[in-house]
Structure formats: C-alpha cells, structure tokens
mmCIF file of C-alpha atoms in Angstrom:
data_model
loop_
_atom_site.group_PDB
_atom_site.id
_atom_site.type_symbol
_atom_site.label_atom_id
_atom_site.label_comp_id
_atom_site.label_asym_id
_atom_site.label_seq_id
_atom_site.Cartn_x
_atom_site.Cartn_y
_atom_site.Cartn_z
ATOM 1 C CA UNK B 1 10.814 -36.107 -38.083
ATOM 2 C CA UNK B 2 10.249 -39.656 -39.267
ATOM 3 C CA UNK B 3 12.160 -42.373 -37.473
ATOM 4 C CA UNK B 4 11.876 -46.157 -37.551
ATOM 5 C CA UNK B 5 10.348 -45.975 -34.082
ATOM 6 C CA UNK B 6 7.473 -43.928 -35.518
ATOM 7 C CA UNK B 7 6.573 -46.824 -37.811
ATOM 8 C CA UNK B 8 6.721 -49.179 -34.825
ATOM 9 C CA UNK B 9 4.368 -46.938 -32.847
ATOM 10 C CA UNK B 10 1.897 -46.783 -35.750
ATOM 11 C CA UNK B 11 1.976 -50.572 -35.997
ATOM 12 C CA UNK B 12 1.467 -50.854 -32.217
ATOM 13 C CA UNK B 13 -1.554 -48.529 -32.380
ATOM 14 C CA UNK B 14 -3.137 -50.658 -35.114
ATOM 15 C CA UNK B 15 -2.849 -53.885 -33.120
ATOM 16 C CA UNK B 16 -2.487 -52.834 -29.476
ATOM 17 C CA UNK B 17 -6.040 -53.099 -28.140
ATOM 18 C CA UNK B 18 -4.971 -51.552 -24.852
ATOM 19 C CA UNK B 19 -1.490 -53.008 -24.602
ATOM 20 C CA UNK B 20 1.164 -50.860 -22.934
ATOM 21 C CA UNK B 21 4.196 -49.714 -24.962
ATOM 22 C CA UNK B 22 7.450 -48.575 -23.390
ATOM 23 C CA UNK B 23 9.966 -46.590 -25.425
ATOM 24 C CA UNK B 24 13.438 -47.080 -23.990
ATOM 25 C CA UNK B 25 16.736 -45.554 -24.915
ATOM 26 C CA UNK B 26 19.695 -43.532 -23.795
ATOM 27 C CA UNK B 27 19.212 -39.924 -22.782
ATOM 28 C CA UNK B 28 18.803 -37.358 -25.574
ATOM 29 C CA UNK B 29 17.899 -39.838 -28.339
ATOM 30 C CA UNK B 30 14.526 -38.243 -29.082
ATOM 31 C CA UNK B 31 12.176 -40.575 -27.186
ATOM 32 C CA UNK B 32 9.871 -37.862 -25.864
ATOM 33 C CA UNK B 33 9.902 -35.946 -29.153
ATOM 34 C CA UNK B 34 8.945 -39.028 -31.177
ATOM 35 C CA UNK B 35 6.140 -40.085 -28.819
ATOM 36 C CA UNK B 36 4.693 -36.554 -28.618
ATOM 37 C CA UNK B 37 4.895 -36.183 -32.396
ATOM 38 C CA UNK B 38 3.157 -39.555 -32.810
ATOM 39 C CA UNK B 39 0.429 -38.491 -30.352
ATOM 40 C CA UNK B 40 -0.138 -35.240 -32.237
ATOM 41 C CA UNK B 41 -0.537 -37.089 -35.554
ATOM 42 C CA UNK B 42 -2.635 -40.077 -34.418
ATOM 43 C CA UNK B 43 -4.693 -39.008 -31.378
ATOM 44 C CA UNK B 44 -7.085 -36.155 -30.608
ATOM 45 C CA UNK B 45 -5.994 -35.854 -26.955
ATOM 46 C CA UNK B 46 -2.804 -36.459 -25.028
ATOM 47 C CA UNK B 47 -2.532 -36.879 -21.263
ATOM 48 C CA UNK B 48 1.163 -36.220 -20.515
ATOM 49 C CA UNK B 49 2.823 -36.757 -17.131
ATOM 50 C CA UNK B 50 6.569 -36.279 -16.565
ATOM 51 C CA UNK B 51 7.757 -38.048 -13.424
ATOM 52 C CA UNK B 52 10.998 -36.123 -13.421
ATOM 53 C CA UNK B 53 9.117 -32.986 -12.372
ATOM 54 C CA UNK B 54 5.974 -34.343 -10.707
ATOM 55 C CA UNK B 55 6.297 -35.530 -7.114
ATOM 56 C CA UNK B 56 2.526 -35.885 -6.709
ATOM 57 C CA UNK B 57 2.230 -38.510 -9.459
ATOM 58 C CA UNK B 58 5.465 -40.162 -8.375
ATOM 59 C CA UNK B 59 4.006 -40.645 -4.896
ATOM 60 C CA UNK B 60 0.805 -42.078 -6.346
ATOM 61 C CA UNK B 61 2.676 -44.622 -8.486
ATOM 62 C CA UNK B 62 4.840 -45.697 -5.579
ATOM 63 C CA UNK B 63 1.635 -46.629 -3.701
ATOM 64 C CA UNK B 64 0.869 -49.105 -6.526
ATOM 65 C CA UNK B 65 -2.687 -47.930 -7.322
ATOM 66 C CA UNK B 66 -5.222 -50.005 -9.207
ATOM 67 C CA UNK B 67 -6.191 -49.143 -12.774
ATOM 68 C CA UNK B 68 -9.286 -47.065 -11.910
ATOM 69 C CA UNK B 69 -7.473 -44.865 -9.363
ATOM 70 C CA UNK B 70 -4.553 -44.415 -11.730
ATOM 71 C CA UNK B 71 -6.749 -43.353 -14.646
ATOM 72 C CA UNK B 72 -8.668 -40.944 -12.418
ATOM 73 C CA UNK B 73 -5.450 -39.437 -11.045
ATOM 74 C CA UNK B 74 -3.992 -38.935 -14.535
ATOM 75 C CA UNK B 75 -7.210 -37.192 -15.627
ATOM 76 C CA UNK B 76 -7.113 -34.897 -12.597
ATOM 77 C CA UNK B 77 -3.406 -34.147 -12.985
ATOM 78 C CA UNK B 78 -3.481 -33.431 -16.724
ATOM 79 C CA UNK B 79 -6.973 -31.957 -17.039
ATOM 80 C CA UNK B 80 -7.594 -34.293 -19.971
ATOM 81 C CA UNK B 81 -10.700 -36.467 -20.116
ATOM 82 C CA UNK B 82 -9.277 -39.852 -21.076
ATOM 83 C CA UNK B 83 -11.199 -41.923 -23.607
ATOM 84 C CA UNK B 84 -10.282 -45.248 -25.166
ATOM 85 C CA UNK B 85 -10.857 -44.057 -28.713
ATOM 86 C CA UNK B 86 -8.826 -40.884 -29.014
ATOM 87 C CA UNK B 87 -6.510 -40.322 -26.022
ATOM 88 C CA UNK B 88 -2.871 -41.342 -25.693
ATOM 89 C CA UNK B 89 -1.534 -41.425 -22.152
ATOM 90 C CA UNK B 90 2.187 -40.616 -22.068
ATOM 91 C CA UNK B 91 4.156 -41.239 -18.893
ATOM 92 C CA UNK B 92 7.645 -39.804 -19.283
ATOM 93 C CA UNK B 93 10.673 -40.719 -17.168
ATOM 94 C CA UNK B 94 9.002 -43.780 -15.649
ATOM 95 C CA UNK B 95 12.460 -44.995 -14.681
ATOM 96 C CA UNK B 96 12.375 -42.311 -11.936
ATOM 97 C CA UNK B 97 9.603 -44.203 -10.106
ATOM 98 C CA UNK B 98 10.255 -47.477 -8.299
ATOM 99 C CA UNK B 99 7.862 -50.155 -9.557
ATOM 100 C CA UNK B 100 6.193 -47.977 -12.216
ATOM 101 C CA UNK B 101 6.431 -50.560 -14.994
ATOM 102 C CA UNK B 102 4.758 -53.193 -12.851
ATOM 103 C CA UNK B 103 1.878 -50.764 -12.192
ATOM 104 C CA UNK B 104 1.495 -50.156 -15.929
ATOM 105 C CA UNK B 105 0.618 -53.777 -16.574
ATOM 106 C CA UNK B 106 -2.786 -52.919 -15.057
ATOM 107 C CA UNK B 107 -3.488 -50.954 -18.232
ATOM 108 C CA UNK B 108 -3.107 -54.049 -20.407
ATOM 109 C CA UNK B 109 -6.325 -55.177 -22.043
ATOM 110 C CA UNK B 110 -8.060 -52.061 -20.701
ATOM 111 C CA UNK B 111 -8.540 -50.679 -24.188
ATOM 112 C CA UNK B 112 -6.640 -47.488 -23.311
ATOM 113 C CA UNK B 113 -3.475 -46.477 -25.169
ATOM 114 C CA UNK B 114 -0.510 -45.849 -22.896
ATOM 115 C CA UNK B 115 3.131 -45.198 -23.756
ATOM 116 C CA UNK B 116 5.796 -45.052 -21.076
ATOM 117 C CA UNK B 117 9.157 -43.420 -21.777
ATOM 118 C CA UNK B 118 12.261 -44.608 -19.966
ATOM 119 C CA UNK B 119 15.980 -43.874 -20.082
ATOM 120 C CA UNK B 120 16.577 -47.282 -18.545
ATOM 121 C CA UNK B 121 17.492 -49.845 -21.183
ATOM 122 C CA UNK B 122 16.296 -52.727 -19.020
ATOM 123 C CA UNK B 123 12.925 -52.840 -17.353
ATOM 124 C CA UNK B 124 11.279 -54.545 -14.445
ATOM 125 C CA UNK B 125 8.000 -55.470 -16.116
ATOM 126 C CA UNK B 126 7.084 -58.811 -17.608
ATOM 127 C CA UNK B 127 8.063 -58.750 -21.289
ATOM 128 C CA UNK B 128 4.943 -60.643 -22.343
ATOM 129 C CA UNK B 129 2.729 -57.970 -20.789
ATOM 130 C CA UNK B 130 4.425 -54.889 -22.198
ATOM 131 C CA UNK B 131 5.714 -54.160 -25.684
ATOM 132 C CA UNK B 132 8.840 -52.099 -26.034
ATOM 133 C CA UNK B 133 10.896 -50.165 -28.519
ATOM 134 C CA UNK B 134 14.577 -49.543 -27.938
ATOM 135 C CA UNK B 135 15.464 -46.191 -29.474
ATOM 136 C CA UNK B 136 19.045 -45.716 -30.544
ATOM 137 C CA UNK B 137 20.608 -42.475 -31.747
ATOM 138 C CA UNK B 138 19.461 -41.505 -35.227
ATOM 139 C CA UNK B 139 21.084 -43.612 -37.956
ATOM 140 C CA UNK B 140 22.638 -42.065 -41.049
ATOM 141 C CA UNK B 141 19.760 -43.451 -43.128
ATOM 142 C CA UNK B 142 17.174 -41.866 -40.824
ATOM 143 C CA UNK B 143 19.090 -38.586 -40.980
ATOM 144 C CA UNK B 144 19.071 -38.601 -44.773
ATOM 145 C CA UNK B 145 15.331 -39.317 -44.842
ATOM 146 C CA UNK B 146 14.650 -36.513 -42.350
ATOM 147 C CA UNK B 147 16.545 -34.148 -44.661
ATOM 148 C CA UNK B 148 14.393 -35.196 -47.632
ATOM 149 C CA UNK B 149 16.779 -37.671 -49.281
ATOM 150 C CA UNK B 150 14.725 -40.865 -48.971
ATOM 151 C CA UNK B 151 15.808 -42.238 -52.369
ATOM 152 C CA UNK B 152 19.462 -41.612 -51.540
ATOM 153 C CA UNK B 153 18.965 -43.346 -48.198
ATOM 154 C CA UNK B 154 17.392 -46.393 -49.850
ATOM 155 C CA UNK B 155 20.230 -46.552 -52.384
ATOM 156 C CA UNK B 156 22.629 -47.450 -49.554
ATOM 157 C CA UNK B 157 20.919 -50.824 -49.160
ATOM 158 C CA UNK B 158 21.254 -51.797 -52.824
ATOM 159 C CA UNK B 159 24.186 -53.303 -54.715
ATOM 160 C CA UNK B 160 24.196 -50.566 -57.349
ATOM 161 C CA UNK B 161 27.828 -49.538 -56.845
ATOM 162 C CA UNK B 162 27.957 -47.377 -59.963
ATOM 163 C CA UNK B 163 25.017 -45.230 -58.859
ATOM 164 C CA UNK B 164 26.491 -44.972 -55.367
ATOM 165 C CA UNK B 165 29.731 -43.754 -56.904
ATOM 166 C CA UNK B 166 27.863 -41.080 -58.878
ATOM 167 C CA UNK B 167 26.318 -39.752 -55.658
ATOM 168 C CA UNK B 168 29.389 -40.187 -53.437
ATOM 169 C CA UNK B 169 29.915 -36.423 -53.109
ATOM 170 C CA UNK B 170 26.312 -36.026 -51.889
ATOM 171 C CA UNK B 171 26.808 -38.889 -49.409
ATOM 172 C CA UNK B 172 30.012 -37.244 -48.147
ATOM 173 C CA UNK B 173 28.279 -33.877 -47.724
ATOM 174 C CA UNK B 174 25.405 -35.424 -45.782
ATOM 175 C CA UNK B 175 27.772 -37.581 -43.721
ATOM 176 C CA UNK B 176 29.702 -34.488 -42.627
ATOM 177 C CA UNK B 177 26.436 -32.845 -41.535
ATOM 178 C CA UNK B 178 25.316 -36.033 -39.756
ATOM 179 C CA UNK B 179 28.583 -36.328 -37.815
ATOM 180 C CA UNK B 180 28.463 -32.641 -36.871
ATOM 181 C CA UNK B 181 24.870 -32.870 -35.662
#
C-alpha cells in the first residue's frame, strides 16, 4: 500500500548515508506495516527487533551500549548479518525503552540504515541528529490511490469543478468505504 510516508522513506534512503529515521504516529496507523513493506522493496535483508515483546534487547538498550555492541547484539538477536549496503535495521516500539532514541544517535554517520518506530509523538533525541516522519491515519487521497484511483485522487487538488461534479457519485462511493474502513 503506497502512502506519503513511503515516498519520504525512499527519499531518506537516497540521502541518508547512515542517518537514523524514526517513524512516529498514533497506534494502529500502519507504521510497522509501511516500514516493513519499504524494507521488503528496497533492502535485501531486514533485522527486526520489537521491544514490546523482547526483554533481552530492552535490557541491553537501557544499559546504553556503544554502537559496536549494539550492532553485534542486533545481529545475534535477529540472526541477520548486518551490512551497510543491503540491510535495514528496524527497531519497533522504541518508546517502550527509556533512553532508546538517545542510544540510536550512535548509529548516525555509521553508514548503516536504521529505522525506529514509535507510538510516542514526541521524542527525546536531538532533532538535528535524527530524521523523523509523523504518520497520521490514512487520508482520503491515500485511500483512493491505494484502491487504484490515483487520477481521481489527483483531481481533488485541481479547480476543475465540472469534472469533479461528473465524478461526484464515485467520490461519494469511495468516501463511504473510507469512512467505514
């Protein structure tokens, strides 16, 4: 499913050079789905750790490890050999670990790609060290595009009132679906 956040992640990958990205947003907005989908499409390997269900990694992060220990621990935990070129490290539910965002700044300029996922809208890390995306619930335009109506979605942003009127029944049908979903 294509969302605006996907485009932001692609842009981040092109320019990141080892910079950490945190995807923030309310619960159930699709953060984990989007990041995993992005990883599947743009990386050969994914090292995924979910702090909600992993006390071992939570304990490690709370001890504020250096970059080398952290990378080694993630490799051991996930069984994935992490390389700069083709591995995305995903740390889900980082808001469950005190000080996790501050630890992630150690990954900056390392050349490794790391995305943290957080349900906390505000973070503790220095904004100049970490990029972030705030993910909101899917917009009506994103919903239409995901259903295959990209042209109809783009029409919303034009001033072509006559054409909008012609397709008003289609808009109403899709809006009913969108509200129900």
